[in-house]
Structure formats: structure tokens, C-alpha cells
Amino acid sequence: MPDETPVPPDFRSLREIIGGDGIAATQFRKIALDLAAALAEHHEQSVTHGYLAPESIVVTPAGDAQILGFGLATPPEVFDPHPDLLALGRILFELATGHPAPTAGADSPDLERLPPDLRPLVSRALAGGYASA
């Protein structure tokens, strides 16, 4: 169930921002930190998004990323943050490269386009290798 939350007119969806070459490193870092912080805050309360995608994320005129649609999914009986973390990895990959992330387990030469300090994190997220949520 994709997010149907209306986007304020002065906000841009992340889908609109992602281009064929990815985004600038400073913008990437800001958005990545905003998304990670929002997920962490919700996950600490045992709330998952379930449908995290570039279409469910907006960027404000000030450059802050916000996730829309938390709490719209039916609450799971068992808290499982892994789908949100996998989606975050896929989103970060696409932000950096401008291309959709490879399927789980597939290598991509585009990983080299990620900042070196983020390659292990995004690679683990794409592979589903989470030591902890």
C-alpha cells in the first residue's frame, strides 16, 4: 500500500530529486542522516513504515527530509525493522547513483560511486546484513 499522504506544494518528493547521476554529496549526507534519524526514532517506539520508498519521502524548502506515512500500515504482531532498513539502503543507493539498487546479493559497479565511508553500510543494508536494528 503506497503512501497516499498529500505532499505540500512547496515540498518536493525524493523521487523528483533523484536524477540520472545521483545528488551532490552534501545533499546526500543531509538526507541520509534525516532518514536514519526518523527511522531510528520510530523504530525505538516499535513503529515501522512498511512501504518506505522515494515516493514516501519529501524534502522541505530548507532541505530537510521527512518520511510520510508512518502508522498507515497495519501494525505487525512482531516488530521487524528489517524491511525499512533494506528500503533505506535501496533509497541511499539510488540517491547516490541515480539508478535503482541491484537486487539482493547482486554486485553493482555503481557502489563505487558511493562515498567510501558509506559503501559498507549501504552494501550491508542491500544484502540484509543487520547485526542489529
PDB file of C-alpha atoms in Angstrom:
ATOM      1  CA  MET A   1       0.000   0.000   0.000  1.00  0.00           C
ATOM      2  CA  PRO A   2       1.908   3.064  -1.208  1.00  0.00           C
ATOM      3  CA  ASP A   3       1.688   6.261   0.767  1.00  0.00           C
ATOM      4  CA  GLU A   4      -1.225   8.467  -0.255  1.00  0.00           C
ATOM      5  CA  THR A   5      -0.326  11.380   2.021  1.00  0.00           C
ATOM      6  CA  PRO A   6      -0.539  14.629   0.021  1.00  0.00           C
ATOM      7  CA  VAL A   7       2.742  16.458  -0.494  1.00  0.00           C
ATOM      8  CA  PRO A   8       2.675  20.156   0.467  1.00  0.00           C
ATOM      9  CA  PRO A   9       3.101  22.293  -2.656  1.00  0.00           C
ATOM     10  CA  ASP A  10       6.462  23.749  -1.599  1.00  0.00           C
ATOM     11  CA  PHE A  11       7.944  20.319  -0.748  1.00  0.00           C
ATOM     12  CA  ARG A  12       9.497  18.015  -3.349  1.00  0.00           C
ATOM     13  CA  SER A  13       9.237  14.255  -3.296  1.00  0.00           C
ATOM     14  CA  LEU A  14      12.520  12.424  -3.201  1.00  0.00           C
ATOM     15  CA  ARG A  15      11.537  10.792  -6.495  1.00  0.00           C
ATOM     16  CA  GLU A  16      11.598  14.262  -8.090  1.00  0.00           C
ATOM     17  CA  ILE A  17      15.056  14.991  -6.672  1.00  0.00           C
ATOM     18  CA  ILE A  18      16.754  11.781  -7.764  1.00  0.00           C
ATOM     19  CA  GLY A  19      18.391  12.337 -11.122  1.00  0.00           C
ATOM     20  CA  GLY A  20      20.291  10.149 -13.539  1.00  0.00           C
ATOM     21  CA  ASP A  21      23.612  10.950 -11.866  1.00  0.00           C
ATOM     22  CA  GLY A  22      22.591  10.985  -8.208  1.00  0.00           C
ATOM     23  CA  ILE A  23      22.716  14.024  -5.980  1.00  0.00           C
ATOM     24  CA  ALA A  24      25.508  16.148  -4.524  1.00  0.00           C
ATOM     25  CA  ALA A  25      27.412  14.652  -1.583  1.00  0.00           C
ATOM     26  CA  THR A  26      26.344  17.373   0.870  1.00  0.00           C
ATOM     27  CA  GLN A  27      22.678  16.939  -0.001  1.00  0.00           C
ATOM     28  CA  PHE A  28      23.090  13.137   0.135  1.00  0.00           C
ATOM     29  CA  ARG A  29      24.552  13.259   3.646  1.00  0.00           C
ATOM     30  CA  LYS A  30      21.815  15.582   4.919  1.00  0.00           C
ATOM     31  CA  ILE A  31      19.015  13.447   3.525  1.00  0.00           C
ATOM     32  CA  ALA A  32      20.653  10.194   4.678  1.00  0.00           C
ATOM     33  CA  LEU A  33      21.048  11.487   8.231  1.00  0.00           C
ATOM     34  CA  ASP A  34      17.487  12.812   8.319  1.00  0.00           C
ATOM     35  CA  LEU A  35      16.089   9.475   7.124  1.00  0.00           C
ATOM     36  CA  ALA A  36      18.210   7.412   9.507  1.00  0.00           C
ATOM     37  CA  ALA A  37      17.206   9.615  12.457  1.00  0.00           C
ATOM     38  CA  ALA A  38      13.495   9.398  11.574  1.00  0.00           C
ATOM     39  CA  LEU A  39      13.647   5.618  11.215  1.00  0.00           C
ATOM     40  CA  ALA A  40      15.569   5.245  14.465  1.00  0.00           C
ATOM     41  CA  GLU A  41      13.048   7.396  16.323  1.00  0.00           C
ATOM     42  CA  HIS A  42      10.098   5.383  15.043  1.00  0.00           C
ATOM     43  CA  HIS A  43      11.822   2.028  15.466  1.00  0.00           C
ATOM     44  CA  GLU A  44      12.595   2.879  19.110  1.00  0.00           C
ATOM     45  CA  GLN A  45       8.815   3.062  19.525  1.00  0.00           C
ATOM     46  CA  SER A  46       8.405  -0.260  17.628  1.00  0.00           C
ATOM     47  CA  VAL A  47       6.738   1.519  14.692  1.00  0.00           C
ATOM     48  CA  THR A  48       7.730   0.537  11.172  1.00  0.00           C
ATOM     49  CA  HIS A  49       6.835   2.246   7.935  1.00  0.00           C
ATOM     50  CA  GLY A  50       6.471  -0.830   5.766  1.00  0.00           C
ATOM     51  CA  TYR A  51       6.339   0.975   2.416  1.00  0.00           C
ATOM     52  CA  LEU A  52       9.399   3.215   2.531  1.00  0.00           C
ATOM     53  CA  ALA A  53      10.275   4.462  -0.958  1.00  0.00           C
ATOM     54  CA  PRO A  54      11.394   7.710  -2.606  1.00  0.00           C
ATOM     55  CA  GLU A  55       7.721   8.494  -3.164  1.00  0.00           C
ATOM     56  CA  SER A  56       7.030   8.441   0.599  1.00  0.00           C
ATOM     57  CA  ILE A  57       9.814  10.921   1.371  1.00  0.00           C
ATOM     58  CA  VAL A  58       9.680  14.675   0.887  1.00  0.00           C
ATOM     59  CA  VAL A  59      12.328  17.362   1.118  1.00  0.00           C
ATOM     60  CA  THR A  60      11.321  20.708   2.573  1.00  0.00           C
ATOM     61  CA  PRO A  61      12.408  24.044   1.096  1.00  0.00           C
ATOM     62  CA  ALA A  62      15.029  24.139   3.900  1.00  0.00           C
ATOM     63  CA  GLY A  63      16.474  20.829   2.677  1.00  0.00           C
ATOM     64  CA  ASP A  64      15.158  18.624   5.485  1.00  0.00           C
ATOM     65  CA  ALA A  65      13.972  15.140   4.526  1.00  0.00           C
ATOM     66  CA  GLN A  66      10.747  13.889   6.074  1.00  0.00           C
ATOM     67  CA  ILE A  67       9.137  10.468   5.813  1.00  0.00           C
ATOM     68  CA  LEU A  68       5.404  10.482   5.164  1.00  0.00           C
ATOM     69  CA  GLY A  69       3.008   7.697   6.062  1.00  0.00           C
ATOM     70  CA  PHE A  70       4.260   6.274   9.343  1.00  0.00           C
ATOM     71  CA  GLY A  71       1.422   4.480  11.076  1.00  0.00           C
ATOM     72  CA  LEU A  72      -0.638   3.949   7.918  1.00  0.00           C
ATOM     73  CA  ALA A  73       0.254   0.270   7.662  1.00  0.00           C
ATOM     74  CA  THR A  74      -1.452  -2.282   9.845  1.00  0.00           C
ATOM     75  CA  PRO A  75       0.718  -2.740  12.958  1.00  0.00           C
ATOM     76  CA  PRO A  76       2.567  -6.062  12.745  1.00  0.00           C
ATOM     77  CA  GLU A  77       2.218  -8.519  15.593  1.00  0.00           C
ATOM     78  CA  VAL A  78       6.009  -8.810  15.758  1.00  0.00           C
ATOM     79  CA  PHE A  79       8.187  -5.727  15.319  1.00  0.00           C
ATOM     80  CA  ASP A  80      10.529  -6.238  12.355  1.00  0.00           C
ATOM     81  CA  PRO A  81      12.610  -3.220  11.286  1.00  0.00           C
ATOM     82  CA  HIS A  82      14.437  -5.103   8.523  1.00  0.00           C
ATOM     83  CA  PRO A  83      12.118  -4.144   5.619  1.00  0.00           C
ATOM     84  CA  ASP A  84      12.550  -0.462   6.494  1.00  0.00           C
ATOM     85  CA  LEU A  85      16.330  -0.870   6.741  1.00  0.00           C
ATOM     86  CA  LEU A  86      16.502  -2.667   3.392  1.00  0.00           C
ATOM     87  CA  ALA A  87      14.379   0.095   1.851  1.00  0.00           C
ATOM     88  CA  LEU A  88      16.686   2.727   3.368  1.00  0.00           C
ATOM     89  CA  GLY A  89      19.700   1.029   1.789  1.00  0.00           C
ATOM     90  CA  ARG A  90      17.965   0.931  -1.592  1.00  0.00           C
ATOM     91  CA  ILE A  91      16.988   4.600  -1.298  1.00  0.00           C
ATOM     92  CA  LEU A  92      20.520   5.676  -0.324  1.00  0.00           C
ATOM     93  CA  PHE A  93      21.953   3.716  -3.244  1.00  0.00           C
ATOM     94  CA  GLU A  94      19.558   5.390  -5.669  1.00  0.00           C
ATOM     95  CA  LEU A  95      20.220   8.827  -4.196  1.00  0.00           C
ATOM     96  CA  ALA A  96      23.954   8.431  -4.678  1.00  0.00           C
ATOM     97  CA  THR A  97      23.916   6.820  -8.114  1.00  0.00           C
ATOM     98  CA  GLY A  98      20.681   7.937  -9.755  1.00  0.00           C
ATOM     99  CA  HIS A  99      19.902   4.278 -10.511  1.00  0.00           C
ATOM    100  CA  PRO A 100      17.744   1.712  -8.745  1.00  0.00           C
ATOM    101  CA  ALA A 101      19.625  -0.554  -6.358  1.00  0.00           C
ATOM    102  CA  PRO A 102      20.617  -4.025  -7.535  1.00  0.00           C
ATOM    103  CA  THR A 103      18.623  -6.984  -6.317  1.00  0.00           C
ATOM    104  CA  ALA A 104      19.789  -8.626  -3.093  1.00  0.00           C
ATOM    105  CA  GLY A 105      23.126 -10.361  -3.491  1.00  0.00           C
ATOM    106  CA  ALA A 106      23.941  -8.764  -6.856  1.00  0.00           C
ATOM    107  CA  ASP A 107      27.094  -6.704  -7.186  1.00  0.00           C
ATOM    108  CA  SER A 108      26.913  -3.322  -8.811  1.00  0.00           C
ATOM    109  CA  PRO A 109      29.766  -1.201 -10.146  1.00  0.00           C
ATOM    110  CA  ASP A 110      27.667   1.784  -9.050  1.00  0.00           C
ATOM    111  CA  LEU A 111      28.614   1.014  -5.429  1.00  0.00           C
ATOM    112  CA  GLU A 112      31.951   2.647  -6.245  1.00  0.00           C
ATOM    113  CA  ARG A 113      30.072   5.928  -6.714  1.00  0.00           C
ATOM    114  CA  LEU A 114      29.035   5.953  -3.064  1.00  0.00           C
ATOM    115  CA  PRO A 115      31.204   7.875  -0.617  1.00  0.00           C
ATOM    116  CA  PRO A 116      33.803   5.344   0.649  1.00  0.00           C
ATOM    117  CA  ASP A 117      32.626   5.624   4.252  1.00  0.00           C
ATOM    118  CA  LEU A 118      29.060   4.718   3.217  1.00  0.00           C
ATOM    119  CA  ARG A 119      29.811   1.756   0.925  1.00  0.00           C
ATOM    120  CA  PRO A 120      29.906  -0.849   3.709  1.00  0.00           C
ATOM    121  CA  LEU A 121      26.708   0.486   5.292  1.00  0.00           C
ATOM    122  CA  VAL A 122      24.734   0.574   2.043  1.00  0.00           C
ATOM    123  CA  SER A 123      26.151  -2.792   0.924  1.00  0.00           C
ATOM    124  CA  ARG A 124      25.078  -4.410   4.208  1.00  0.00           C
ATOM    125  CA  ALA A 125      21.653  -2.767   4.003  1.00  0.00           C
ATOM    126  CA  LEU A 126      21.164  -4.057   0.465  1.00  0.00           C
ATOM    127  CA  ALA A 127      22.270  -7.558   1.484  1.00  0.00           C
ATOM    128  CA  GLY A 128      20.065  -7.580   4.565  1.00  0.00           C
ATOM    129  CA  GLY A 129      23.075  -7.957   6.850  1.00  0.00           C
ATOM    130  CA  TYR A 130      21.914  -6.288  10.023  1.00  0.00           C
ATOM    131  CA  ALA A 131      23.762  -7.059  13.233  1.00  0.00           C
ATOM    132  CA  SER A 132      21.069  -5.064  14.997  1.00  0.00           C
ATOM    133  CA  ALA A 133      18.293  -2.693  14.101  1.00  0.00           C
TER     134      ALA A 133
END
